[in-house]
Coordinates of C-alpha atoms and ligand atoms in Angstrom, one line a residue:
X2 CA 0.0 0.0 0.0
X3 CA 1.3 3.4 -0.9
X4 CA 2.3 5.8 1.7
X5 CA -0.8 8.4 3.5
X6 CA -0.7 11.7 1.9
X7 CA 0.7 13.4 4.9
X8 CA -2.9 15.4 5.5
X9 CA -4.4 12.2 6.3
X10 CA -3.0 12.1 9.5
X11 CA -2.3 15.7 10.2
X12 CA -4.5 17.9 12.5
X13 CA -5.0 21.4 10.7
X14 CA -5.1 24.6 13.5
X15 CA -7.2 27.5 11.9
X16 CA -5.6 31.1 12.5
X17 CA -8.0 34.1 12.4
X18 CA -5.0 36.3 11.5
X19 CA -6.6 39.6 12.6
X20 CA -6.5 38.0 16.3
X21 CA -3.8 35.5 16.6
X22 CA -1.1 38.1 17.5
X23 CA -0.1 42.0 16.8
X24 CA 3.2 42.9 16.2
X25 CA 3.7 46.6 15.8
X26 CA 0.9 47.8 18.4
X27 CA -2.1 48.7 15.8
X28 CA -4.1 46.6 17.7
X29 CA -4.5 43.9 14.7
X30 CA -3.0 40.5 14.4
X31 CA -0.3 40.1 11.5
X32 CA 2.0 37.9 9.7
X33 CA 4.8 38.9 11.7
X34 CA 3.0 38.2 15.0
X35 CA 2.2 34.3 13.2
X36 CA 5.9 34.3 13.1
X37 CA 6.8 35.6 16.5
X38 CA 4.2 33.0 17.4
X39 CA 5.9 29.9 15.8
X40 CA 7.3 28.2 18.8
X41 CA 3.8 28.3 20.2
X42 CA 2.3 26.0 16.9
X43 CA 5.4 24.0 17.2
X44 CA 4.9 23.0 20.7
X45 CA 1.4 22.3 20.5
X46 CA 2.6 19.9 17.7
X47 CA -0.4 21.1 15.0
X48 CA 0.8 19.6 11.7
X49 CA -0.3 22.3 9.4
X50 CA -2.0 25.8 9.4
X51 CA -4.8 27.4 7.2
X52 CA -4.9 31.1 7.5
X53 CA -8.0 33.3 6.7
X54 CA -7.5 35.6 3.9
X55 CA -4.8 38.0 3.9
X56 CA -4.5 39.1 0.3
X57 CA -5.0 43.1 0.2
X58 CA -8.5 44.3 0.8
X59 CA -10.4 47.0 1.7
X60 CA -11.9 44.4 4.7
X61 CA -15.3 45.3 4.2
X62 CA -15.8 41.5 5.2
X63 CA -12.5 41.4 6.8
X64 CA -10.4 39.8 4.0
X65 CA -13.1 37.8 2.1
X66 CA -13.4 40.7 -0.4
X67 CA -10.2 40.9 -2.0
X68 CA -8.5 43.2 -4.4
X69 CA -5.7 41.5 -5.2
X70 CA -5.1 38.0 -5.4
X71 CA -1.5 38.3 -5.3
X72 CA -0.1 40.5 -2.5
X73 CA -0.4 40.8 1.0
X74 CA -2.4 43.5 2.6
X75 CA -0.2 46.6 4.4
X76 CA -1.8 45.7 7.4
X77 CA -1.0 41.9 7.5
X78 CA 2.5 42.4 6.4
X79 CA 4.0 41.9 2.7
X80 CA 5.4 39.1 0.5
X81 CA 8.8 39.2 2.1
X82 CA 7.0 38.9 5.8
X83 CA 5.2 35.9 3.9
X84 CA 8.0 33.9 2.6
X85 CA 9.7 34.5 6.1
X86 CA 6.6 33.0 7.8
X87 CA 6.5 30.1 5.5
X88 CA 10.1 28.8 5.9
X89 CA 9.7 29.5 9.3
X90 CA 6.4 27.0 9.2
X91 CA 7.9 24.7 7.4
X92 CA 11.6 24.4 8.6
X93 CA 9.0 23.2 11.6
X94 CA 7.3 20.3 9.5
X95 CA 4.6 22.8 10.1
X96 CA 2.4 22.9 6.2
X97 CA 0.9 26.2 5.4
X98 CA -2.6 26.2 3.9
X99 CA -4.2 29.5 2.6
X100 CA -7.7 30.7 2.0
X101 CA -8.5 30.7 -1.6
X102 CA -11.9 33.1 -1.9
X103 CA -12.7 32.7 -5.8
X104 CA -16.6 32.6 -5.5
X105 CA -16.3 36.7 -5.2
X106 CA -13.9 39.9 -5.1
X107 CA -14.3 43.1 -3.9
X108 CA -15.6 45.7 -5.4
X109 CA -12.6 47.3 -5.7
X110 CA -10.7 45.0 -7.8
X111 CA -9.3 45.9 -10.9
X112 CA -11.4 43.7 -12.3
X113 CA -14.6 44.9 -11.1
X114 CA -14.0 48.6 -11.4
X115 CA -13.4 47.2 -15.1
X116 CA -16.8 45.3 -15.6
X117 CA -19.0 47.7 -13.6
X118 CA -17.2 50.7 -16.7
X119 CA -19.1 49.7 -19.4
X120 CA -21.6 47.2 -20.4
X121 CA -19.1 46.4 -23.2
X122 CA -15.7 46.3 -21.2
X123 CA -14.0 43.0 -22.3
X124 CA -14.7 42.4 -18.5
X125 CA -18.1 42.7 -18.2
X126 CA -18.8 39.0 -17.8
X127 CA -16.6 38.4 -15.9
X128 CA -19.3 39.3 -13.2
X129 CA -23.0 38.3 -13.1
X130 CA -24.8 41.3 -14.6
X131 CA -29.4 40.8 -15.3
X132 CA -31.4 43.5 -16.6
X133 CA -33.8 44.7 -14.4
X134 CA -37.1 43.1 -14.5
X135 CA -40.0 45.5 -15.8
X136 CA -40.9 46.9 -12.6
X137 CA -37.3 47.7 -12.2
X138 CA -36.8 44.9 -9.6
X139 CA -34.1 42.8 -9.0
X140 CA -34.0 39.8 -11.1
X141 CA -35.0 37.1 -9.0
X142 CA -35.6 36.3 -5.3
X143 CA -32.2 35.1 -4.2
X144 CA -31.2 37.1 -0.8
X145 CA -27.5 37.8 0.5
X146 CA -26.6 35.8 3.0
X147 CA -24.6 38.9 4.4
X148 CA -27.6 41.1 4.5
X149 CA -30.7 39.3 4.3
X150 CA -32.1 41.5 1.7
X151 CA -31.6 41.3 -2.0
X152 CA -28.9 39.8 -3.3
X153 CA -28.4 42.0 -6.3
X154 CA -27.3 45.7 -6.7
X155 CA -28.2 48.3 -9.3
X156 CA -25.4 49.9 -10.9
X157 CA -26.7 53.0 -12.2
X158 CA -24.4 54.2 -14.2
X159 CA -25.2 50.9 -16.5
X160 CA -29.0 50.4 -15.9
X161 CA -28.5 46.6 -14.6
X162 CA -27.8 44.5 -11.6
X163 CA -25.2 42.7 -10.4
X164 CA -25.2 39.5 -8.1
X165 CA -23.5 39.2 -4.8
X166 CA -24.2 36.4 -2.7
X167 CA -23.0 38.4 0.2
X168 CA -22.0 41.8 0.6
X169 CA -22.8 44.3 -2.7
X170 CA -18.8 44.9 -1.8
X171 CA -18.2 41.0 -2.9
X172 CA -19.4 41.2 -6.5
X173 CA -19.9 37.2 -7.5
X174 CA -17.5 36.0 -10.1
X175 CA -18.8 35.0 -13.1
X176 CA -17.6 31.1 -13.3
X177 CA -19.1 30.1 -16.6
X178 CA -16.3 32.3 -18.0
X179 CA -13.0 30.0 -19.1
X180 CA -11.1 33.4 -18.9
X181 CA -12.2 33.4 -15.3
X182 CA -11.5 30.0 -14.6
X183 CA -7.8 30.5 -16.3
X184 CA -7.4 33.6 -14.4
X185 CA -7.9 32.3 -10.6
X186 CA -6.3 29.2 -11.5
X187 CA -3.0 31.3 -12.2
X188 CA -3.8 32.7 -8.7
X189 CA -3.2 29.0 -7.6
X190 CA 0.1 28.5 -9.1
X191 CA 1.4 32.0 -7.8
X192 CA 1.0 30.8 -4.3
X193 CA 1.8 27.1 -5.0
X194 CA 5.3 28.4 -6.8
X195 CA 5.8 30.4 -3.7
X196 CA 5.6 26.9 -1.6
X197 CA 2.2 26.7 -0.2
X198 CA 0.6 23.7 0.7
X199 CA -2.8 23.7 -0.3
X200 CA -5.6 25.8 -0.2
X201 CA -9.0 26.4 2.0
X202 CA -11.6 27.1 -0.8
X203 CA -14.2 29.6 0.2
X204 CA -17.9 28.3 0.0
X205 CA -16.7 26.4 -3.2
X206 CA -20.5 25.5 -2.9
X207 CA -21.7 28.7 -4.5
X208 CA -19.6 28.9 -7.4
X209 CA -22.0 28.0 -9.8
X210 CA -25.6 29.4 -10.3
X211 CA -28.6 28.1 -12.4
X212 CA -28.2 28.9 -15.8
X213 CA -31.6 30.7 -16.0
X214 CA -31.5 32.3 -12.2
X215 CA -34.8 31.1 -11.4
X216 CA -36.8 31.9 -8.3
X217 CA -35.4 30.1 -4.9
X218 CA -38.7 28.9 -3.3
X219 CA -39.7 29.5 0.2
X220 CA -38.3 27.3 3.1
X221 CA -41.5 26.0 5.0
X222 CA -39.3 25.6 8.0
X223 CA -38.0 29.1 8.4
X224 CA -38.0 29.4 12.1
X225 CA -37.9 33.3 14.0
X226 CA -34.3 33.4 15.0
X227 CA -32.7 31.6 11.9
X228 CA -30.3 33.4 9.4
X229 CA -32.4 35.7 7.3
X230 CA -31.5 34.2 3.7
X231 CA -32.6 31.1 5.3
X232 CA -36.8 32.0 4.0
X233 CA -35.4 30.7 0.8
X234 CA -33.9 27.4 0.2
X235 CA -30.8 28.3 -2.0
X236 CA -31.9 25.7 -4.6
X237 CA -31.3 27.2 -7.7
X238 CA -28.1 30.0 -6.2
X239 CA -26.0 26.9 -4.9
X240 CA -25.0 23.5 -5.6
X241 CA -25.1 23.7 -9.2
X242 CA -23.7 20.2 -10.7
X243 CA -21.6 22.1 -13.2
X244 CA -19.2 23.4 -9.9
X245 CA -17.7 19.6 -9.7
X246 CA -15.9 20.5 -13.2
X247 CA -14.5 23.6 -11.5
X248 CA -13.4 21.2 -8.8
X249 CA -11.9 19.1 -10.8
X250 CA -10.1 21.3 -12.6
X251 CA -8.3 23.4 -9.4
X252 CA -7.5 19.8 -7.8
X253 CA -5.3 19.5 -11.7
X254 CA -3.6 22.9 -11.1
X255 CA -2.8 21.5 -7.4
X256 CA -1.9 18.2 -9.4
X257 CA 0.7 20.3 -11.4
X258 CA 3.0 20.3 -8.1
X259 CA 4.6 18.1 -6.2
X260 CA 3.9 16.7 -2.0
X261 CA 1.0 16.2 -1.7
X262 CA -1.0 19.5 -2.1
X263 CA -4.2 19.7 -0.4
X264 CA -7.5 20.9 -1.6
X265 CA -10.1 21.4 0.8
X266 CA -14.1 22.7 0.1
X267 CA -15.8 25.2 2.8
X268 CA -19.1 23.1 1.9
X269 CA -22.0 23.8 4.1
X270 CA -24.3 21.0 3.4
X271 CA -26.2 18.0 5.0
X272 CA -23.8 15.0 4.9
X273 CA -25.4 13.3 1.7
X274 CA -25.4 16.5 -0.6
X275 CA -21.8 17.1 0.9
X276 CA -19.8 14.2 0.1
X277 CA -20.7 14.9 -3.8
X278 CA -17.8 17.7 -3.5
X279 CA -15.3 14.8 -3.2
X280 CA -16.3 14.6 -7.1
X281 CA -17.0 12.2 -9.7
X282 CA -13.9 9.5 -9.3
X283 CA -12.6 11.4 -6.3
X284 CA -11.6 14.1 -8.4
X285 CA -12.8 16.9 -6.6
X286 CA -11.8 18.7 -3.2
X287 CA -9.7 15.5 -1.0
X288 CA -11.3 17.2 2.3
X289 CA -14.8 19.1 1.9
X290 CA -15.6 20.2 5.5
X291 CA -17.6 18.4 7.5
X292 CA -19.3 21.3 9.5
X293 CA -21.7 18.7 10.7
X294 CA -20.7 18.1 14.4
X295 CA -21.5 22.2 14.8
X296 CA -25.0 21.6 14.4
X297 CA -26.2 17.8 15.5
X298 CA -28.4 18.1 18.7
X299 CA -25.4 16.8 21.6
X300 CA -26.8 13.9 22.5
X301 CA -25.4 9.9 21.9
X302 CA -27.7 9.0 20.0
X303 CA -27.5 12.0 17.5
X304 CA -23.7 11.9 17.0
X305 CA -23.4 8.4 16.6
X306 CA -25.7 8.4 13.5
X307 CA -24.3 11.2 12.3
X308 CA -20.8 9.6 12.2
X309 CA -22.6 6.4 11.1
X310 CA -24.1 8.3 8.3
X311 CA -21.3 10.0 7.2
X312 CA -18.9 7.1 7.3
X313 CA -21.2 5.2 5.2
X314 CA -21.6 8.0 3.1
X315 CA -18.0 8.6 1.8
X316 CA -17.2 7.4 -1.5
X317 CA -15.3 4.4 -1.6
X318 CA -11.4 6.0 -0.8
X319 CA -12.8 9.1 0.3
X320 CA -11.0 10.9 3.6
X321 CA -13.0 12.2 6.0
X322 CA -12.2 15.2 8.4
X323 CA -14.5 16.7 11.3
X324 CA -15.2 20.2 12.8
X325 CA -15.8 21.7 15.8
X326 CA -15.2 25.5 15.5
X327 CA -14.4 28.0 12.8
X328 CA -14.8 31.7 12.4
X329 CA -17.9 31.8 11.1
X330 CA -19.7 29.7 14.3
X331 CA -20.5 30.3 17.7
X332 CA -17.5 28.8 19.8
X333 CA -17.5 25.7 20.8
X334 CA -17.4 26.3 24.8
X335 CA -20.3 28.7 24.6
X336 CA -22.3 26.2 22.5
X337 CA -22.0 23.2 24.9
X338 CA -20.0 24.7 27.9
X339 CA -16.2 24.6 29.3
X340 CA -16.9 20.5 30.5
X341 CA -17.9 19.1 27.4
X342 CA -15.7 21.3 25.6
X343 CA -13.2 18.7 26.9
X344 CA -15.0 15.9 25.6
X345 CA -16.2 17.7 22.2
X346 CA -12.5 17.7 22.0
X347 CA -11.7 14.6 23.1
X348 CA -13.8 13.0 20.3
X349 CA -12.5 15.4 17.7
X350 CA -9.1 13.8 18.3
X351 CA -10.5 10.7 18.1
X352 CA -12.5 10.2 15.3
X353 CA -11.4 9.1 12.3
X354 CA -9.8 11.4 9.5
X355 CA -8.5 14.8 9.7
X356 CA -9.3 17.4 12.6
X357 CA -9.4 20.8 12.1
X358 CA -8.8 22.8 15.4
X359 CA -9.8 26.5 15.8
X360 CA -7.1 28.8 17.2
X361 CA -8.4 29.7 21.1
X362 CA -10.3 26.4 21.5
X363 CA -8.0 24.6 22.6
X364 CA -8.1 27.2 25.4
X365 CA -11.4 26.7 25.9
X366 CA -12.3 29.8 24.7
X367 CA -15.4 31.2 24.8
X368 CA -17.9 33.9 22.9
X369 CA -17.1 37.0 24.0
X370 CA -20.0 39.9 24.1
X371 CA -19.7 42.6 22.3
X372 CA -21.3 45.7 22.9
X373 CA -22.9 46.9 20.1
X374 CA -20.4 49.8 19.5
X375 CA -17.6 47.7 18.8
X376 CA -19.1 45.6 16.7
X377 CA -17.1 45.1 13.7
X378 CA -18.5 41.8 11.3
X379 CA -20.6 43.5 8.7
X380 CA -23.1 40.3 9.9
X381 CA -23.9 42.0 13.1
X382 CA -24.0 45.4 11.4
X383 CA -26.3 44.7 8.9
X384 CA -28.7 42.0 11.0
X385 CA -28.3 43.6 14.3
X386 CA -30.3 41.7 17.5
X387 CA -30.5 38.3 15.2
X388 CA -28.0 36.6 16.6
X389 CA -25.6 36.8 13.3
X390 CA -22.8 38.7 14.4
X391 CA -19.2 36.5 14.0
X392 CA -17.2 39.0 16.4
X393 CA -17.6 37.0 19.5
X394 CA -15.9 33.6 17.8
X395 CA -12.9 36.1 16.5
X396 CA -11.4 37.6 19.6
X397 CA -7.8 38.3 20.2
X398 CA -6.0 35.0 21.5
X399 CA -4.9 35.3 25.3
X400 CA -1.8 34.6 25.3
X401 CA -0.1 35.4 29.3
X402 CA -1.4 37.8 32.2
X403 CA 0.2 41.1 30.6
X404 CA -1.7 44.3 29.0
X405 CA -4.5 42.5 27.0
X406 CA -2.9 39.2 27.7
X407 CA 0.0 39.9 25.0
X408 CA -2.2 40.1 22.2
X409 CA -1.1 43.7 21.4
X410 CA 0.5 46.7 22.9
X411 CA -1.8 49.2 21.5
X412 CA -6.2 48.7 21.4
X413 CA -7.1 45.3 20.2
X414 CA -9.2 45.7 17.4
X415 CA -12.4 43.3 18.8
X416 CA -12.6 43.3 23.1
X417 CA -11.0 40.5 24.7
X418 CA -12.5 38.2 27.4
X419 CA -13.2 37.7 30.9
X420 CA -11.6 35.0 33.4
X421 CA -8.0 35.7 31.1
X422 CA -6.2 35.0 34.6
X423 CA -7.0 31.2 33.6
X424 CA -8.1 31.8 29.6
X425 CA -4.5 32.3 28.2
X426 CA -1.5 30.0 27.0
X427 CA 1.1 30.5 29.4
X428 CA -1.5 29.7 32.9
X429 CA -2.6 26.9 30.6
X430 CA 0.8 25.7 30.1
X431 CA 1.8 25.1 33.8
X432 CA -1.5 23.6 34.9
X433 CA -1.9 20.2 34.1
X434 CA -5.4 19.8 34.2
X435 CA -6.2 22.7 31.6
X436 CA -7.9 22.4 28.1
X437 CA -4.6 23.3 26.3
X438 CA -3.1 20.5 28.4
X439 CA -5.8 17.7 27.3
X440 CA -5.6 19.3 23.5
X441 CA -2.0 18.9 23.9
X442 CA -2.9 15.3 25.6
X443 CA -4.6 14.5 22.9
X444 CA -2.5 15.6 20.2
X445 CA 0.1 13.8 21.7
X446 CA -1.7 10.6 21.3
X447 CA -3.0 11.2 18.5
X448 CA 0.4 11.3 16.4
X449 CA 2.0 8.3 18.9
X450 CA -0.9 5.9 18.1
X451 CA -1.7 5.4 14.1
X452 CA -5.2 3.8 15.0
X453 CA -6.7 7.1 16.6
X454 CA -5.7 8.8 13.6
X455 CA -6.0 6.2 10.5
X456 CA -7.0 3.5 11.8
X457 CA -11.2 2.0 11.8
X458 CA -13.9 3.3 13.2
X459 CA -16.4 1.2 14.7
X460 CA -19.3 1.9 17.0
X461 CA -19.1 0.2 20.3
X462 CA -22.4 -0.6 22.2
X463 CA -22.8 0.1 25.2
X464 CA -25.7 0.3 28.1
X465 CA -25.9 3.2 29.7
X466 CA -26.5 6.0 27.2
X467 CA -22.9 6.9 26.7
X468 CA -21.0 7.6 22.7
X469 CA -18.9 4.9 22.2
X470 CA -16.7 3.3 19.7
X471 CA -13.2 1.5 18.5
X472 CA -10.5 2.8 16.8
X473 CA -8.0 -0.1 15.5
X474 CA -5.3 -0.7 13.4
X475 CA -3.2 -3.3 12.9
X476 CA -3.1 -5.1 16.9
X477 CA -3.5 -2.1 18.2
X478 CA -7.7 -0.9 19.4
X479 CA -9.0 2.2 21.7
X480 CA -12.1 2.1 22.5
X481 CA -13.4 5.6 23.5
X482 CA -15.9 6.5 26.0
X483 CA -18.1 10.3 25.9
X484 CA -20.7 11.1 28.4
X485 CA -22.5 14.0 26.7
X486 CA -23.8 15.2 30.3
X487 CA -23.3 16.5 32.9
X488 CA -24.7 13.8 35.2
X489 CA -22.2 10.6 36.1
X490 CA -23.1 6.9 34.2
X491 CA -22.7 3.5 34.7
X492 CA -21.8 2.0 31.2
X493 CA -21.7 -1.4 30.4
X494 CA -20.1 -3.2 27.6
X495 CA -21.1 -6.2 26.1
X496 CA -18.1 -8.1 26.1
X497 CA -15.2 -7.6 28.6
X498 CA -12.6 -4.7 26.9
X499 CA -9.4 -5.6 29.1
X500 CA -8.4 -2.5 28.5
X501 CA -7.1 0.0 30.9
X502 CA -8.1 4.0 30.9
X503 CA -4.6 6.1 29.2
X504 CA -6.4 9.4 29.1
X505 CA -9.2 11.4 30.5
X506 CA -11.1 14.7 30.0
X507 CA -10.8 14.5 34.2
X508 CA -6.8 14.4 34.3
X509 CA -6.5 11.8 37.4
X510 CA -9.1 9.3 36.2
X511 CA -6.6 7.4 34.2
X512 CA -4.4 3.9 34.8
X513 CA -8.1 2.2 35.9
X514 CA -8.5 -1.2 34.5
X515 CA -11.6 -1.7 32.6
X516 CA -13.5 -4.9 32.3
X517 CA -17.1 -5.3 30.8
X518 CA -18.3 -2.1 32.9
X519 CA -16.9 1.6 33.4
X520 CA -18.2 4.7 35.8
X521 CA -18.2 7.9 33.9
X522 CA -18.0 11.1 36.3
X523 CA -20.5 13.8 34.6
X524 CA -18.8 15.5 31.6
X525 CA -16.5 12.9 31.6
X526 CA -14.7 10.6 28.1
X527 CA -11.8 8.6 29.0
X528 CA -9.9 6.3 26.4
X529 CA -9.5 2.8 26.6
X530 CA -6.3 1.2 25.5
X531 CA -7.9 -2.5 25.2
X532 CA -5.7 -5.6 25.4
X533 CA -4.0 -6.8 21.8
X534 CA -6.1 -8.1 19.8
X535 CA -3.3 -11.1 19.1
X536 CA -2.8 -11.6 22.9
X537 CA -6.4 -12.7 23.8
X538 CA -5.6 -16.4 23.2
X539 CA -2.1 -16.5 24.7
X540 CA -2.1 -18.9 27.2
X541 CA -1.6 -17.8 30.4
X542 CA 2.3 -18.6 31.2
X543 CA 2.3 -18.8 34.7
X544 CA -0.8 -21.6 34.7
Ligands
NOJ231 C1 -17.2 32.0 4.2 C2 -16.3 32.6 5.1 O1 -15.8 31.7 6.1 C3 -17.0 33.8 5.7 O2 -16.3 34.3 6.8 C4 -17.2 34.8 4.7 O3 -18.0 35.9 5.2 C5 -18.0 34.2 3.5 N1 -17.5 32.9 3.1 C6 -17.8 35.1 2.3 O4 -16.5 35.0 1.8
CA232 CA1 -0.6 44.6 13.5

C-alpha cells in the first residue's frame, strides 16, 4: 500500500489572523506576529496551518473581499513577511494552507472597477450582470446571505444589476467564464510556486448558479431566530452540478505540483449532498468540510448516526475530516459549555480522518460579548439583534497575564474576554489539568498511536446512554468513552474490553483497568487502551 498523503494524519489549527497576535501595536494581528508566534504551533505539535485571507483588501468583510489576489495587505505584512513566515512553518514540519476566496472579489478589484465601466468592457462577464425586471426589480428572489435583503445591486451608471451572494462589496464572479477559470487558477500556481501547501476554498459551494437564475422557493421551515436568507432554500443559487468541473479542474492545477498538495471545500451541506464535492472519481476537493458536528443536537444518540451516516456515506477512498469550530460559528465552549468542551475535544481527536482545530479552542475559549459599539462583522452590522454577528468567535488570543494578555501593545481591534487570569496560553501551560493541556494530551496521542488517527472506526455498544466506539489498526484498538452530560453513568459493555483507561477529560481518572463495565463522572470521556487483539488467546504462562 502506498504511503498516506501526509494530511491524512495531520490535524490542521485554523488562525484568524486579525486576532492570533499583533506585532507593531495597531491593535491587529499580522504575519509577523504568526511568526513571532511559531514556537507556540510548534509546541502544540499542530501539523499544518490554514490562514484566513490576507490578500489586500479593503476588509469590508475582513479579508473575504479581495482586491488582489496576489499581494499581502499593508496591514497583514507583505510578500517578504510571507515567505519569512512560510520557511519558518515549514523548517517546523509545520504545512501552510491558505484561504483561496474565488466565488467573489471586492468591489474594488481591478477587475470589477473594469466590468462595472461599461456594459461592453471586455470584463463585463466576468461578473453576473441581469437587466432589471419590468418593474425595475431585481432579477430574481435570491437574498445575500450577508444582509438578508436582496442579493443584487443596481449599478446605475449601467441600468443593470449585479449579483452578490453576500455583501454588494463581494461582487460574485462569473464562473461560466473560461477566462475566469484560467485567471484564478494562475492565482493557484502563484502561491503554489511560492511553496504553499494547499488551499481552504471559500464556500466552493456557491460557485456556480442556475443557468436561467430562477426563483429560490420559500423554506416551510424558516424558524424566527434563523439566518435571514434562510426564507429561501438556495436551490437554484448553490450547488449547481456544473461546480464539480471547477473542482476538478483546481485539484489538476494542485496536481501540477509536487507533495501532496491539499485541496479542501468550505461546503455547508447535509452529509449526503456534501460528500458529492469529493467529485465524480474522487476528483474533486480531498477534504470538503464536515461542518456537521457544529449543528447535531449533543446527544449519543444523535452523533453516533451522524458519524454512522457520514462514514457510510463517503465514496469508496474518500477521507473524511470533522469540525468543531471556525470563524464563522459560535465557539465551541459557549455552544456546549467549558466541561464538554473537553470531551467535544476529546472525540475530535479521536475520530477518524483529519481534525481541524480553531485557534483559542483549545483554550477553551469562549464567545465573547460585544457591545454593540464595537461591533465590527458586517453580519452583526447589517442584522443587528439576530443573533448573526461573528465577532464574539474572532477575539484576540490570550496569550499570558500582561496588558490585553500579550495580544497587542496598543487597542485590540475586537474586546477581549473575561476570566484571562485562567483563559491564556502560558497559565494553561503550567496547569496540568487545563484544556490546552488535554488538546495537547490528545495531540500527543493522536500522532503516537496510528489507530486514533488512520485507523477504523467502529461503533461500540454500550448500556448506559454513553457515545462509544473503536479505533483499531493493525493489533492495536481504543475504545473511547463520551458522556455528553453532565450527570455521572454506569456503562456497560457487552463483552469484557481488558483494556485499561490512558487518558481522560478529568486528568486523574486514568491507569483504571476496565472490564465489561466503566463509571463515567459527569462530563467525563476517557480512552481505553484494550488488550492486543493477538494476545487474547495466549495462554496464560504462569498456569
Ligand atoms: C465564508 C467565510 O468563512 C466567511 O467568513 C465569509 O464571510 C464568506 N465565506 C464570504 O466570503
Ligand atoms: Ca498589527
Amino acid at each position: 500500500m502506498s504511503e498516506q498523503p501526509w494530511w491524512q494524519k495531520a490535524v490542521i489549527y485554523q488562525i484568524y489572523p486579525r486576532s492570533f497576535q499583533d506585532s507593531n501595536g495597531d491593535g491587529i494581528g499580522d504575519l509577523k506576529g504568526i511568526l513571532d508566534r511559531v514556537d507556540y504551533l510548534s509546541w502544540l505539535d499542530i501539523d499544518a496551518v490554514w490562514i484566513s485571507p490576507i490578500y489586500p483588501s479593503p476588509m469590508a468583510d475582513f479579508g473575504y473581499d479581495v482586491a488582489n489576489y496576489v499581494d499581502i495587505d499593508p496591514l497583514f505584512g507583505t510578500l517578504a513577511s510571507f515567505d519569512r513566515l512560510l520557511s519558518a512553518l515549514h523548517q517546523r514540519g509545520i504545512r501552510v494552507i491558505l484561504d483561496f476566496v474565488p466565488n467573489h472579489t471586492s468591489h474594488e478589484h481591478p477587475w470589477f472597477q473594469e466590468a462595472r465601466a461599461s456594459r461592453n468592457n471586455h470584463r463585463r462577464d466576468w461578473y453576473i450582470w441581469r437587466d432589471p425586471r419590468p418593474d425595475r426589480e431585481p432579477p430574481n428572489n435570491w437574498l445575500s446571505v450577508a444582509t438578508g435583503g436582496s442579493a443584487w445591486e443596481f449599478d446605475r451608471a449601467t441600468g443593470q444589476y449585479y449579483y452578490h451572494a453576500f455583501l454588494a462589496e463581494q461582487p460574485d464572479l462569473n464562473w461560466r467564464n473560461p477566462a475566469v477559470r484560467a485567471a484564478m487558477y494562475d492565482v493557484l500556481r502563484f502561491w503554489l510556486d511560492r511553496g504553499v501547501d494547499g488551499f481552504r476554498v471559500d464556500t466552493i459551494w456557491r460557485l456556480i448558479k442556475d443557468a436561467a437564475f430562477r426563483d429560490n422557493p420559500v423554506n416551510p421551515n424558516y424558524r424566527d431566530g434563523d439566518p435571514p436568507f434562510r426564507r429561501l432554500l438556495q436551490v437554484y443559487s448553490t450547488d449547481q452540478p456544473e461546480v464539480f468541473e471547477v473542482a476538478a479542474e483546481m485539484r489538476r492545477v494542485l496536481a501540477e505540483y509536487p507533495g501532496d498538495r491539499l485541496l479542501i471545500g468550505e461546503v455547508y451541506l447535509p452529509v449526503k449532498r456534501l460528500v458529492a464535492y469529493y467529485g465524480p472519481n474522487l476528483t474533486g476537493a480531498h477534504l470538503p468540510f464536515n461542518f456537521n458536528l457544529m449543528f447535531v443536537e449533543w446527544k449519543p444518540d444523535a452523533v453516533l448516526r451522524l458519524i454512522q451516516e457520514y462514514e457510510a456515506s463517503l465514496p469508496l477512498g474518500a477521507w473524511p475530516n470533522w469540525v468543531l469550530g471556525n470563524h464563522d460559528q459560535a465557539r465551541i465552549a459557549s455552544r456546549l459549555g467549558l466541561a464538554q468542551a473537553r470531551v467535544a475535544m476529546t472525540l475530535l481527536m479521536t475520530l477518524r480522518g483529519t481534525p481541524t482545530l480553531y485557534y483559542g479552542d483549545e483554550l477553551g475559549l469562549e464567545n465573547v460579548p460585544i457591545p454593540p459599539e464595537r461591533v465590527r462583522d458586517p453580519f452583526g452590522v447589517n442584522m443587528p439583534g439576530t443573533g448573526q454577528d461573528r465577532d464574539p468567535e474572532r477575539t484576540p488570543m490570550p496569550w499570558d497575564r500582561s496588558a490585553n494578555a500579550g495580544f497587542t501593545a496598543g487597542e485590540p481591534w475586537l474586546p477581549l474576554g473575561r476570566d484571562l487570569s485562567i483563559q491564556n496560553v502560558e497559565a494553561q501551560k503550567r496547569d496540568a489539568s487545563s484544556m490546552l493541556a488535554l488538546t495537547r494530551a490528545l495531540l500527543d496521542l493522536r500522532r503516537r498511536e496510528l489507530a486514533l488517527s488512520v485507523g477504523d472506526w467502529a461503533p461500540l455498544a454500550v448500556e448506559g446512554d454513553a457515545l462509544a466506539y473503536i479505533r483499531r489498526r493493525d493489533g492495536r484498538r481504543f475504545a473511547v468513552v463520551l458522556n455528553l452530560e453532565p450527570v455521572p453513568k454506569a456503562v456497560r459493555f457487552a463483552d469484557d474490553l481488558r483494556g485499561r483507561t490512558i487518558l481522560s477529560t478529568h486528568p486523574d481518572h486514568t491507569g483504571y483497568a476496565v472490564g465489561d463495565r466503566t463509571e463515567l463522572d459527569a462530563d467525563e470521556a476517557v480512552i481505553i487502551a484494550m488488550e492486543h487483539a493477538g494476545n487474547t488467546a495466549r495462554p496464560d504462562a504462569t498456569g
